[in-house]
XYZ file of N, CA and C in Angstrom:
630
model
N -36.374 31.009 64.135
C -35.373 30.193 63.429
C -35.287 28.848 64.106
N -35.397 27.829 63.331
C -35.407 26.478 63.899
C -34.132 25.792 63.544
N -33.715 24.859 64.308
C -32.515 24.050 64.068
C -32.943 22.643 63.741
N -32.232 22.073 62.716
C -32.527 20.694 62.338
C -31.842 19.762 63.302
N -32.545 18.796 63.719
C -31.978 17.825 64.659
C -31.141 16.843 63.900
N -29.828 16.744 64.203
C -28.963 15.804 63.473
C -29.402 14.384 63.691
N -29.157 13.577 62.642
C -29.474 12.153 62.754
C -30.860 11.811 62.306
N -31.648 12.814 61.926
C -33.008 12.547 61.483
C -33.143 12.918 60.024
N -33.718 12.076 59.213
C -33.955 12.328 57.804
C -35.317 12.989 57.622
N -35.408 13.756 56.560
C -36.667 14.422 56.277
C -37.680 13.397 55.784
N -38.805 13.403 56.369
C -39.844 12.438 56.042
C -40.843 13.071 55.097
N -41.421 12.281 54.218
C -42.446 12.828 53.342
C -43.673 13.275 54.136
N -44.337 14.247 53.602
C -45.543 14.746 54.267
C -46.630 13.693 54.223
N -47.177 13.430 55.369
C -48.258 12.445 55.474
C -49.450 13.148 56.115
N -50.595 13.083 55.534
C -51.766 13.736 56.121
C -52.037 13.203 57.512
N -52.555 14.109 58.351
C -52.888 13.689 59.717
C -54.000 12.657 59.664
N -53.880 11.704 60.526
C -54.895 10.651 60.551
C -54.607 9.528 59.608
N -53.478 9.605 58.850
C -53.144 8.522 57.920
C -52.592 7.349 58.673
N -52.783 6.192 58.131
C -52.274 4.978 58.755
C -50.832 4.733 58.358
N -50.230 3.677 58.942
C -48.826 3.321 58.615
C -48.710 2.901 57.162
N -49.716 2.239 56.616
C -49.661 1.819 55.207
C -49.637 3.025 54.284
N -50.433 4.054 54.670
C -50.434 5.261 53.845
C -49.074 5.925 53.850
N -48.383 5.909 54.987
C -47.039 6.500 55.069
C -46.047 5.732 54.212
N -46.112 4.395 54.182
C -45.197 3.584 53.367
C -45.423 3.840 51.892
N -46.683 3.978 51.498
C -46.974 4.252 50.090
C -46.439 5.604 49.676
N -46.495 6.563 50.596
C -45.971 7.893 50.289
C -44.466 7.849 50.073
N -43.757 7.052 50.893
C -42.294 6.910 50.727
C -41.967 6.252 49.404
N -42.677 5.189 49.038
C -42.409 4.491 47.788
C -42.674 5.378 46.590
N -43.759 6.170 46.659
C -44.065 7.057 45.532
C -42.995 8.105 45.339
N -42.389 8.555 46.463
C -41.310 9.546 46.347
C -40.069 8.921 45.723
N -39.750 7.663 46.115
C -38.589 6.980 45.543
C -38.808 6.725 44.052
N -40.059 6.347 43.668
C -40.351 6.093 42.256
C -40.222 7.352 41.428
N -40.552 8.480 42.039
C -40.485 9.740 41.288
C -39.053 10.156 40.999
N -38.072 9.727 41.806
C -36.663 10.071 41.582
C -35.931 9.038 40.738
N -36.428 7.821 40.597
C -35.737 6.757 39.873
C -35.609 7.031 38.380
N -36.596 7.471 37.663
C -36.453 7.683 36.221
C -35.344 8.659 35.863
N -35.090 9.647 36.654
C -34.021 10.608 36.354
C -32.668 9.920 36.334
N -32.398 9.016 37.281
C -31.118 8.291 37.290
C -31.003 7.351 36.114
N -32.055 6.646 35.753
C -32.015 5.729 34.610
C -31.753 6.479 33.307
N -32.346 7.629 33.134
C -32.149 8.418 31.919
C -30.700 8.865 31.782
N -30.085 9.208 32.928
C -28.673 9.621 32.897
C -27.777 8.462 32.481
N -28.061 7.279 33.022
C -27.257 6.100 32.653
C -27.395 5.768 31.165
N -28.603 5.869 30.640
C -28.830 5.581 29.225
C -28.070 6.568 28.350
N -28.082 7.845 28.753
C -27.365 8.863 27.972
C -25.861 8.600 27.994
N -25.344 8.197 29.151
C -23.910 7.896 29.242
C -23.534 6.692 28.381
N -24.389 5.671 28.399
C -24.108 4.497 27.579
C -24.148 4.841 26.089
N -25.086 5.707 25.703
C -25.164 6.111 24.292
C -23.917 6.874 23.875
N -23.459 7.775 24.750
C -22.234 8.518 24.455
C -21.028 7.587 24.367
N -20.980 6.565 25.243
C -19.878 5.599 25.215
C -19.875 4.800 23.911
N -21.058 4.395 23.459
C -21.158 3.669 22.195
C -20.706 4.535 21.026
N -21.090 5.810 21.060
C -20.673 6.718 19.992
C -19.153 6.894 19.977
N -18.587 7.002 21.193
C -17.132 7.152 21.279
C -16.424 5.901 20.769
N -16.947 4.723 21.096
C -16.344 3.483 20.606
C -16.456 3.385 19.081
N -17.605 3.763 18.549
C -17.778 3.723 17.088
C -16.810 4.679 16.394
N -16.691 5.897 16.941
C -15.762 6.872 16.355
C -14.326 6.375 16.436
N -13.954 5.751 17.560
C -12.597 5.212 17.716
C -12.323 4.107 16.705
N -13.302 3.223 16.499
C -13.128 2.149 15.518
C -12.965 2.716 14.112
N -13.741 3.747 13.778
C -13.628 4.360 12.449
C -12.268 5.017 12.264
N -11.801 5.744 13.286
C -10.493 6.398 13.179
C -9.371 5.368 13.088
N -9.503 4.272 13.830
C -8.484 3.210 13.774
C -8.437 2.591 12.376
N -9.607 2.338 11.781
C -9.653 1.779 10.429
C -9.042 2.752 9.423
N -9.321 4.054 9.601
C -8.740 5.058 8.699
C -7.216 5.064 8.805
N -6.706 5.005 10.020
C -5.253 4.998 10.208
C -4.610 3.751 9.602
N -5.250 2.601 9.779
C -4.720 1.371 9.200
C -4.721 1.434 7.677
N -5.766 1.999 7.092
C -5.835 2.133 5.635
C -4.760 3.090 5.118
N -4.572 4.200 5.833
C -3.537 5.152 5.437
C -2.146 4.537 5.550
N -1.927 3.754 6.593
C -0.622 3.108 6.758
C -0.362 2.110 5.630
N -1.387 1.335 5.255
C -1.224 0.374 4.162
C -0.952 1.098 2.843
N -1.666 2.198 2.597
C -1.438 2.963 1.368
C -0.033 3.551 1.345
N 0.446 4.000 2.494
C 1.794 4.566 2.558
C 2.855 3.511 2.296
N 2.662 2.312 2.860
C 3.616 1.230 2.621
C 3.636 0.840 1.154
N 2.458 0.772 0.524
C 2.406 0.459 -0.912
C 3.088 1.547 -1.733
N 2.898 2.787 -1.322
C 3.537 3.907 -2.029
C 5.057 3.816 -1.917
N 5.559 3.496 -0.734
C 7.007 3.372 -0.549
C 7.579 2.252 -1.397
N 6.885 1.106 -1.434
C 7.376 -0.008 -2.251
C 7.358 0.350 -3.730
N 6.309 1.050 -4.165
C 6.216 1.434 -5.579
C 7.320 2.427 -5.945
N 7.586 3.391 -5.065
C 8.646 4.371 -5.320
C 10.008 3.690 -5.364
N 10.239 2.746 -4.450
C 11.522 2.042 -4.435
C 11.695 1.201 -5.692
N 10.613 0.530 -6.117
C 10.673 -0.275 -7.336
C 10.933 0.600 -8.555
N 10.266 1.741 -8.616
C 10.482 2.648 -9.743
C 11.900 3.211 -9.731
N 12.407 3.476 -8.536
C 13.773 4.013 -8.439
C 14.793 3.002 -8.956
N 14.616 1.735 -8.587
C 15.528 0.694 -9.059
C 15.427 0.533 -10.568
N 14.194 0.581 -11.089
C 14.003 0.438 -12.536
C 14.659 1.574 -13.298
N 14.473 2.797 -12.813
C 15.084 3.957 -13.477
C 16.607 3.851 -13.448
N 17.138 3.394 -12.325
C 18.594 3.240 -12.222
C 19.105 2.199 -13.212
N 18.404 1.056 -13.312
C 18.826 0.012 -14.246
C 18.783 0.512 -15.686
N 17.727 1.261 -16.022
C 17.610 1.780 -17.387
C 18.738 2.756 -17.689
N 19.061 3.629 -16.703
C 20.132 4.610 -16.913
C 21.484 3.912 -17.085
N 21.759 2.897 -16.253
C 23.025 2.161 -16.355
C 23.091 1.412 -17.686
N 21.974 0.791 -18.079
C 21.954 0.050 -19.343
C 22.194 0.981 -20.530
N 21.608 2.183 -20.489
C 21.814 3.138 -21.582
C 23.272 3.580 -21.658
N 23.882 3.819 -20.514
C 25.294 4.223 -20.498
C 26.192 3.112 -21.037
N 25.957 1.892 -20.570
C 26.806 0.784 -21.002
C 26.590 0.462 -22.478
N 25.376 0.660 -22.965
C 25.120 0.411 -24.394
C 25.972 1.326 -25.262
N 26.232 2.543 -24.789
C 27.083 3.470 -25.549
C 28.545 3.024 -25.536
N 28.926 2.208 -24.543
C 30.320 1.767 -24.431
C 30.586 0.451 -25.160
N 29.543 -0.196 -25.650
C 29.738 -1.499 -26.294
C 30.661 -1.423 -27.516
N 30.560 -0.417 -28.390
C 31.512 -0.347 -29.510
C 32.960 -0.256 -29.048
N 33.193 0.450 -27.938
C 34.557 0.544 -27.404
C 35.023 -0.821 -26.923
N 34.128 -1.542 -26.243
C 34.486 -2.881 -25.775
C 34.722 -3.826 -26.952
N 33.979 -3.655 -28.038
C 34.211 -4.466 -29.233
C 35.611 -4.185 -29.807
N 36.010 -2.920 -29.842
C 37.351 -2.567 -30.332
C 38.423 -3.173 -29.439
N 38.179 -3.155 -28.127
C 39.140 -3.755 -27.197
C 39.259 -5.250 -27.467
N 38.115 -5.908 -27.687
C 38.154 -7.345 -27.954
C 38.881 -7.673 -29.245
N 38.653 -6.891 -30.297
C 39.351 -7.148 -31.566
C 40.855 -6.907 -31.414
N 41.214 -5.863 -30.672
C 42.639 -5.599 -30.451
C 43.287 -6.736 -29.674
N 42.570 -7.305 -28.728
C 43.112 -8.428 -27.964
C 43.279 -9.652 -28.862
N 42.289 -9.904 -29.725
C 42.378 -11.063 -30.621
C 43.563 -10.946 -31.588
N 43.932 -9.721 -31.988
C 45.027 -9.514 -32.931
C 46.361 -9.230 -32.234
N 46.395 -9.359 -30.918
C 47.634 -9.148 -30.178
C 48.079 -7.698 -30.121
N 47.148 -6.762 -30.289
C 47.495 -5.353 -30.289
C 47.212 -4.675 -28.942
N 46.769 -5.451 -27.986
C 46.445 -4.883 -26.676
C 47.696 -4.896 -25.805
N 48.518 -3.892 -25.954
C 49.807 -3.829 -25.251
C 49.999 -2.417 -24.685
N 50.971 -2.317 -23.753
C 51.367 -1.014 -23.225
C 50.263 -0.313 -22.466
N 50.244 1.022 -22.627
C 49.257 1.831 -21.923
C 47.835 1.548 -22.368
N 47.666 1.209 -23.641
C 46.341 0.875 -24.145
C 45.775 -0.338 -23.413
N 46.642 -1.300 -23.104
C 46.186 -2.496 -22.382
C 45.697 -2.128 -20.987
N 46.419 -1.251 -20.293
C 46.019 -0.851 -18.940
C 44.680 -0.123 -18.956
N 44.504 0.782 -19.929
C 43.239 1.513 -20.032
C 42.091 0.555 -20.338
N 42.332 -0.382 -21.250
C 41.287 -1.330 -21.635
C 40.883 -2.206 -20.451
N 41.872 -2.674 -19.712
C 41.561 -3.516 -18.555
C 40.829 -2.733 -17.476
N 41.178 -1.468 -17.283
C 40.473 -0.631 -16.310
C 39.023 -0.422 -16.722
N 38.819 -0.205 -18.019
C 37.458 -0.034 -18.517
C 36.641 -1.300 -18.301
N 37.205 -2.448 -18.605
C 36.487 -3.708 -18.427
C 36.173 -3.963 -16.951
N 37.082 -3.554 -16.058
C 36.831 -3.728 -14.626
C 35.677 -2.848 -14.168
N 35.647 -1.611 -14.657
C 34.589 -0.685 -14.252
C 33.224 -1.167 -14.715
N 33.114 -1.578 -15.978
C 31.808 -2.008 -16.491
C 31.365 -3.314 -15.828
N 32.334 -4.152 -15.441
C 31.974 -5.382 -14.731
C 31.405 -5.049 -13.348
N 31.970 -4.043 -12.667
C 31.435 -3.629 -11.369
C 30.026 -3.061 -11.509
N 29.726 -2.488 -12.658
C 28.389 -1.946 -12.894
C 27.390 -3.031 -13.279
N 27.851 -4.281 -13.351
C 26.952 -5.409 -13.604
C 26.937 -5.916 -15.023
N 27.796 -5.389 -15.895
C 27.803 -5.831 -17.287
C 28.454 -7.210 -17.393
N 27.768 -8.128 -18.091
C 28.274 -9.487 -18.281
C 28.292 -9.818 -19.769
N 29.365 -10.434 -20.201
C 29.493 -10.851 -21.596
C 29.054 -12.300 -21.722
N 28.402 -12.630 -22.830
C 27.991 -14.018 -23.060
C 28.096 -14.337 -24.544
N 28.069 -15.623 -24.833
C 28.197 -16.112 -26.202
C 29.474 -16.910 -26.378
N 29.322 -18.218 -26.606
C 30.477 -19.094 -26.785
C 30.234 -20.018 -27.972
N 31.302 -20.361 -28.651
C 31.192 -21.307 -29.761
C 30.795 -22.681 -29.230
N 29.924 -23.342 -29.960
C 29.511 -24.694 -29.597
C 28.250 -24.756 -28.755
N 27.753 -23.602 -28.252
C 26.530 -23.645 -27.452
C 25.303 -23.660 -28.362
N 24.204 -24.268 -27.918
C 22.994 -24.318 -28.745
C 22.483 -22.907 -29.059
N 21.930 -22.756 -30.234
C 21.394 -21.462 -30.639
C 20.097 -21.186 -29.900
N 20.010 -19.987 -29.286
C 18.824 -19.555 -28.554
C 18.384 -18.215 -29.142
N 17.264 -18.175 -29.850
C 16.868 -16.916 -30.499
C 16.581 -15.777 -29.532
N 16.410 -16.082 -28.255
C 16.138 -15.013 -27.289
C 17.404 -14.264 -26.897
N 18.584 -14.885 -27.078
C 19.833 -14.216 -26.704
C 20.853 -14.202 -27.845
N 20.548 -14.878 -28.943
C 21.455 -14.919 -30.097
C 20.790 -14.292 -31.317
N 21.605 -13.672 -32.130
C 21.159 -13.149 -33.416
C 22.004 -13.793 -34.516
N 21.374 -14.613 -35.339
C 22.098 -15.350 -36.371
C 22.346 -14.461 -37.580
N 23.622 -14.220 -37.883
C 23.994 -13.431 -39.055
C 24.457 -14.298 -40.212
N 24.865 -15.538 -39.932
C 25.326 -16.464 -40.968
C 24.731 -17.826 -40.672
N 24.470 -18.567 -41.755
C 23.833 -19.870 -41.610
C 24.504 -20.871 -42.534
N 24.691 -22.086 -42.014
C 25.288 -23.153 -42.819
C 24.822 -24.494 -42.273
N 25.252 -25.579 -42.982
C 24.959 -26.938 -42.537
C 26.270 -27.623 -42.188
N 26.205 -28.492 -41.192
C 27.406 -29.216 -40.772
C 27.017 -30.639 -40.412
N 27.841 -31.616 -40.806
C 27.497 -33.012 -40.518
C 27.763 -33.416 -39.071
N 28.528 -32.593 -38.345
C 28.933 -32.978 -36.997
C 28.097 -32.314 -35.904
N 26.957 -31.736 -36.226
C 26.082 -31.151 -35.206
C 24.744 -31.861 -35.252
N 24.122 -31.954 -34.098
C 22.826 -32.632 -33.994
C 21.679 -31.647 -33.780
N 21.998 -30.364 -33.569
C 20.992 -29.319 -33.406
C 21.582 -28.004 -33.902
N 20.755 -26.998 -34.018
C 21.245 -25.700 -34.460
C 22.235 -25.168 -33.426
N 23.468 -24.926 -33.876
C 24.574 -24.629 -32.947
C 25.294 -23.361 -33.389
N 25.763 -22.613 -32.398
C 26.589 -21.431 -32.678
C 28.016 -21.913 -32.976
N 28.462 -21.748 -34.197
C 29.793 -22.224 -34.572
C 30.817 -21.090 -34.596
N 30.377 -19.848 -34.537
C 31.295 -18.710 -34.501
C 30.590 -17.539 -33.837
N 31.327 -16.815 -32.976
C 30.801 -15.627 -32.305
C 31.343 -14.411 -33.040
N 30.491 -13.754 -33.785
C 30.908 -12.581 -34.534
C 30.992 -11.341 -33.646
N 30.081 -11.211 -32.709
C 30.098 -10.157 -31.692
C 29.510 -10.737 -30.415
N 30.205 -10.601 -29.293
C 29.653 -11.150 -28.051
C 28.407 -10.383 -27.616
N 27.572 -11.047 -26.873
C 26.390 -10.400 -26.313
C 26.693 -9.865 -24.926
N 25.853 -8.941 -24.474
C 26.038 -8.348 -23.140
C 24.678 -8.263 -22.443
N 24.720 -8.459 -21.121
C 23.512 -8.362 -20.306
C 23.846 -7.734 -18.963
N 22.805 -7.205 -18.329
C 22.884 -6.745 -16.931
C 21.811 -7.502 -16.164
N 22.226 -8.411 -15.324
C 21.251 -9.257 -14.643
C 20.487 -10.077 -15.662
N 19.158 -9.932 -15.673
C 18.313 -10.637 -16.635
C 18.006 -9.785 -17.865
N 18.483 -8.544 -17.882
C 18.196 -7.637 -18.990
C 19.279 -7.781 -20.057
N 18.901 -8.150 -21.265
C 19.846 -8.283 -22.365
C 20.008 -6.923 -23.048
N 21.253 -6.421 -23.041
C 21.526 -5.143 -23.698
C 21.735 -5.349 -25.197
N 22.469 -6.403 -25.544
C 22.684 -6.717 -26.953
C 22.807 -8.224 -27.108
N 22.084 -8.826 -28.040
C 22.225 -10.264 -28.240
C 23.578 -10.589 -28.871
N 24.029 -11.807 -28.650
C 25.275 -12.251 -29.279
C 25.009 -12.499 -30.761
N 25.845 -11.908 -31.596
C 25.702 -12.079 -33.049
C 26.604 -13.227 -33.485
N 25.974 -14.238 -34.069
C 26.677 -15.497 -34.264
C 26.450 -16.032 -35.673
N 27.316 -17.018 -36.016
C 27.110 -17.852 -37.199
C 26.639 -19.207 -36.717
N 25.580 -19.713 -37.316
C 24.998 -20.965 -36.846
C 25.113 -22.032 -37.920
N 25.101 -23.265 -37.448
C 25.117 -24.417 -38.357
C 24.023 -25.371 -37.924
N 23.343 -25.920 -38.915
C 22.292 -26.897 -38.656
C 22.756 -28.269 -39.125
N 22.144 -29.328 -38.622
C 22.512 -30.669 -39.104
C 22.303 -30.789 -40.612
N 23.174 -31.535 -41.259
C 23.065 -31.733 -42.699
C 21.727 -32.397 -43.039
N 20.981 -31.857 -43.990
C 19.685 -32.467 -44.329
C 19.859 -33.916 -44.741
N 19.069 -34.805 -44.143
C 19.115 -36.220 -44.474
C 20.251 -36.969 -43.815
N 21.088 -36.283 -43.023
C 22.229 -36.966 -42.412
C 21.770 -38.029 -41.432
N 20.735 -37.692 -40.660
C 20.252 -38.652 -39.680
C 19.620 -39.864 -40.365
N 18.896 -39.593 -41.460
C 18.286 -40.714 -42.181
C 19.331 -41.618 -42.800
N 20.416 -41.009 -43.334
C 21.481 -41.812 -43.916
C 22.175 -42.645 -42.852
N 22.345 -42.056 -41.681
C 22.999 -42.797 -40.602
C 22.156 -44.002 -40.214
N 20.842 -43.806 -40.189
C 19.981 -44.936 -39.839
C 20.015 -45.988 -40.934
N 20.046 -45.529 -42.206
C 20.090 -46.481 -43.313
C 21.401 -47.248 -43.323
N 22.494 -46.537 -42.985
C 23.790 -47.210 -42.979
C 23.861 -48.275 -41.905
N 23.040 -48.181 -40.899
C 23.046 -49.189 -39.832
C 22.180 -50.376 -40.168
N 21.310 -50.269 -41.148
C 20.402 -51.367 -41.471
C 21.121 -52.585 -42.024
N 22.093 -52.452 -42.977
C 22.761 -53.657 -43.497
C 23.482 -54.435 -42.423
N 24.113 -53.698 -41.472
C 24.816 -54.399 -40.396
C 23.830 -55.203 -39.577
N 22.699 -54.579 -39.327
C 21.695 -55.271 -38.528
C 21.198 -56.513 -39.255
N 21.000 -56.361 -40.588
C 20.501 -57.513 -41.359
C 21.520 -58.608 -41.407
N 22.848 -58.232 -41.520
C 23.889 -59.233 -41.551
C 23.974 -59.988 -40.236
N 23.829 -59.235 -39.090
C 23.865 -59.903 -37.795
C 22.689 -60.844 -37.659
N 21.539 -60.406 -38.194
C 20.360 -61.273 -38.072
C 20.549 -62.544 -38.913
N 21.205 -62.381 -40.107
C 21.379 -63.546 -40.957
C 22.363 -64.514 -40.346
N 23.390 -63.958 -39.633
C 24.340 -64.847 -38.961
C 23.658 -65.588 -37.831
């Protein structure tokens, strides 16, 4: 049994009678034989690292896409929820419009008194809180998008088609029109503008002659 002497490294086998150059070549050949194994390990590790980075990038892109789709879904659901609510409120208030018309007629005839007046005012307060707005006034220009003309006439004192009487007020919720205002309209008298211009001509001629 032999003991290894500490402090000495194992030397490559060198044939007896070899020179110092032969010994150096033997050492280099041994080092060259071990080098490819280390390089192959490094290449394999780098390949695995690249694969891991590629997989991470793909998973990150998938998560970002899923998050964007979820946000779009939430916005779409919220928008649909608001739309459904508006439609439901509009349908309910549309059923109450005849009652509000009766209240308005009773007020115009001085019949809105006593307990009926309190109930009517409470009803009007509730529908106003729900967003119901009344529109339609005498003297405003006729707008076919919010007015429905039930009567038509000519008037010398208007310069455009004008609402001269509100037969039934219109109602809206926000930008949504529940019922157009039903009105009587008047248009300028045919030829009135031409007559007005003709009536001004003699005065002009007289001033010119003076």
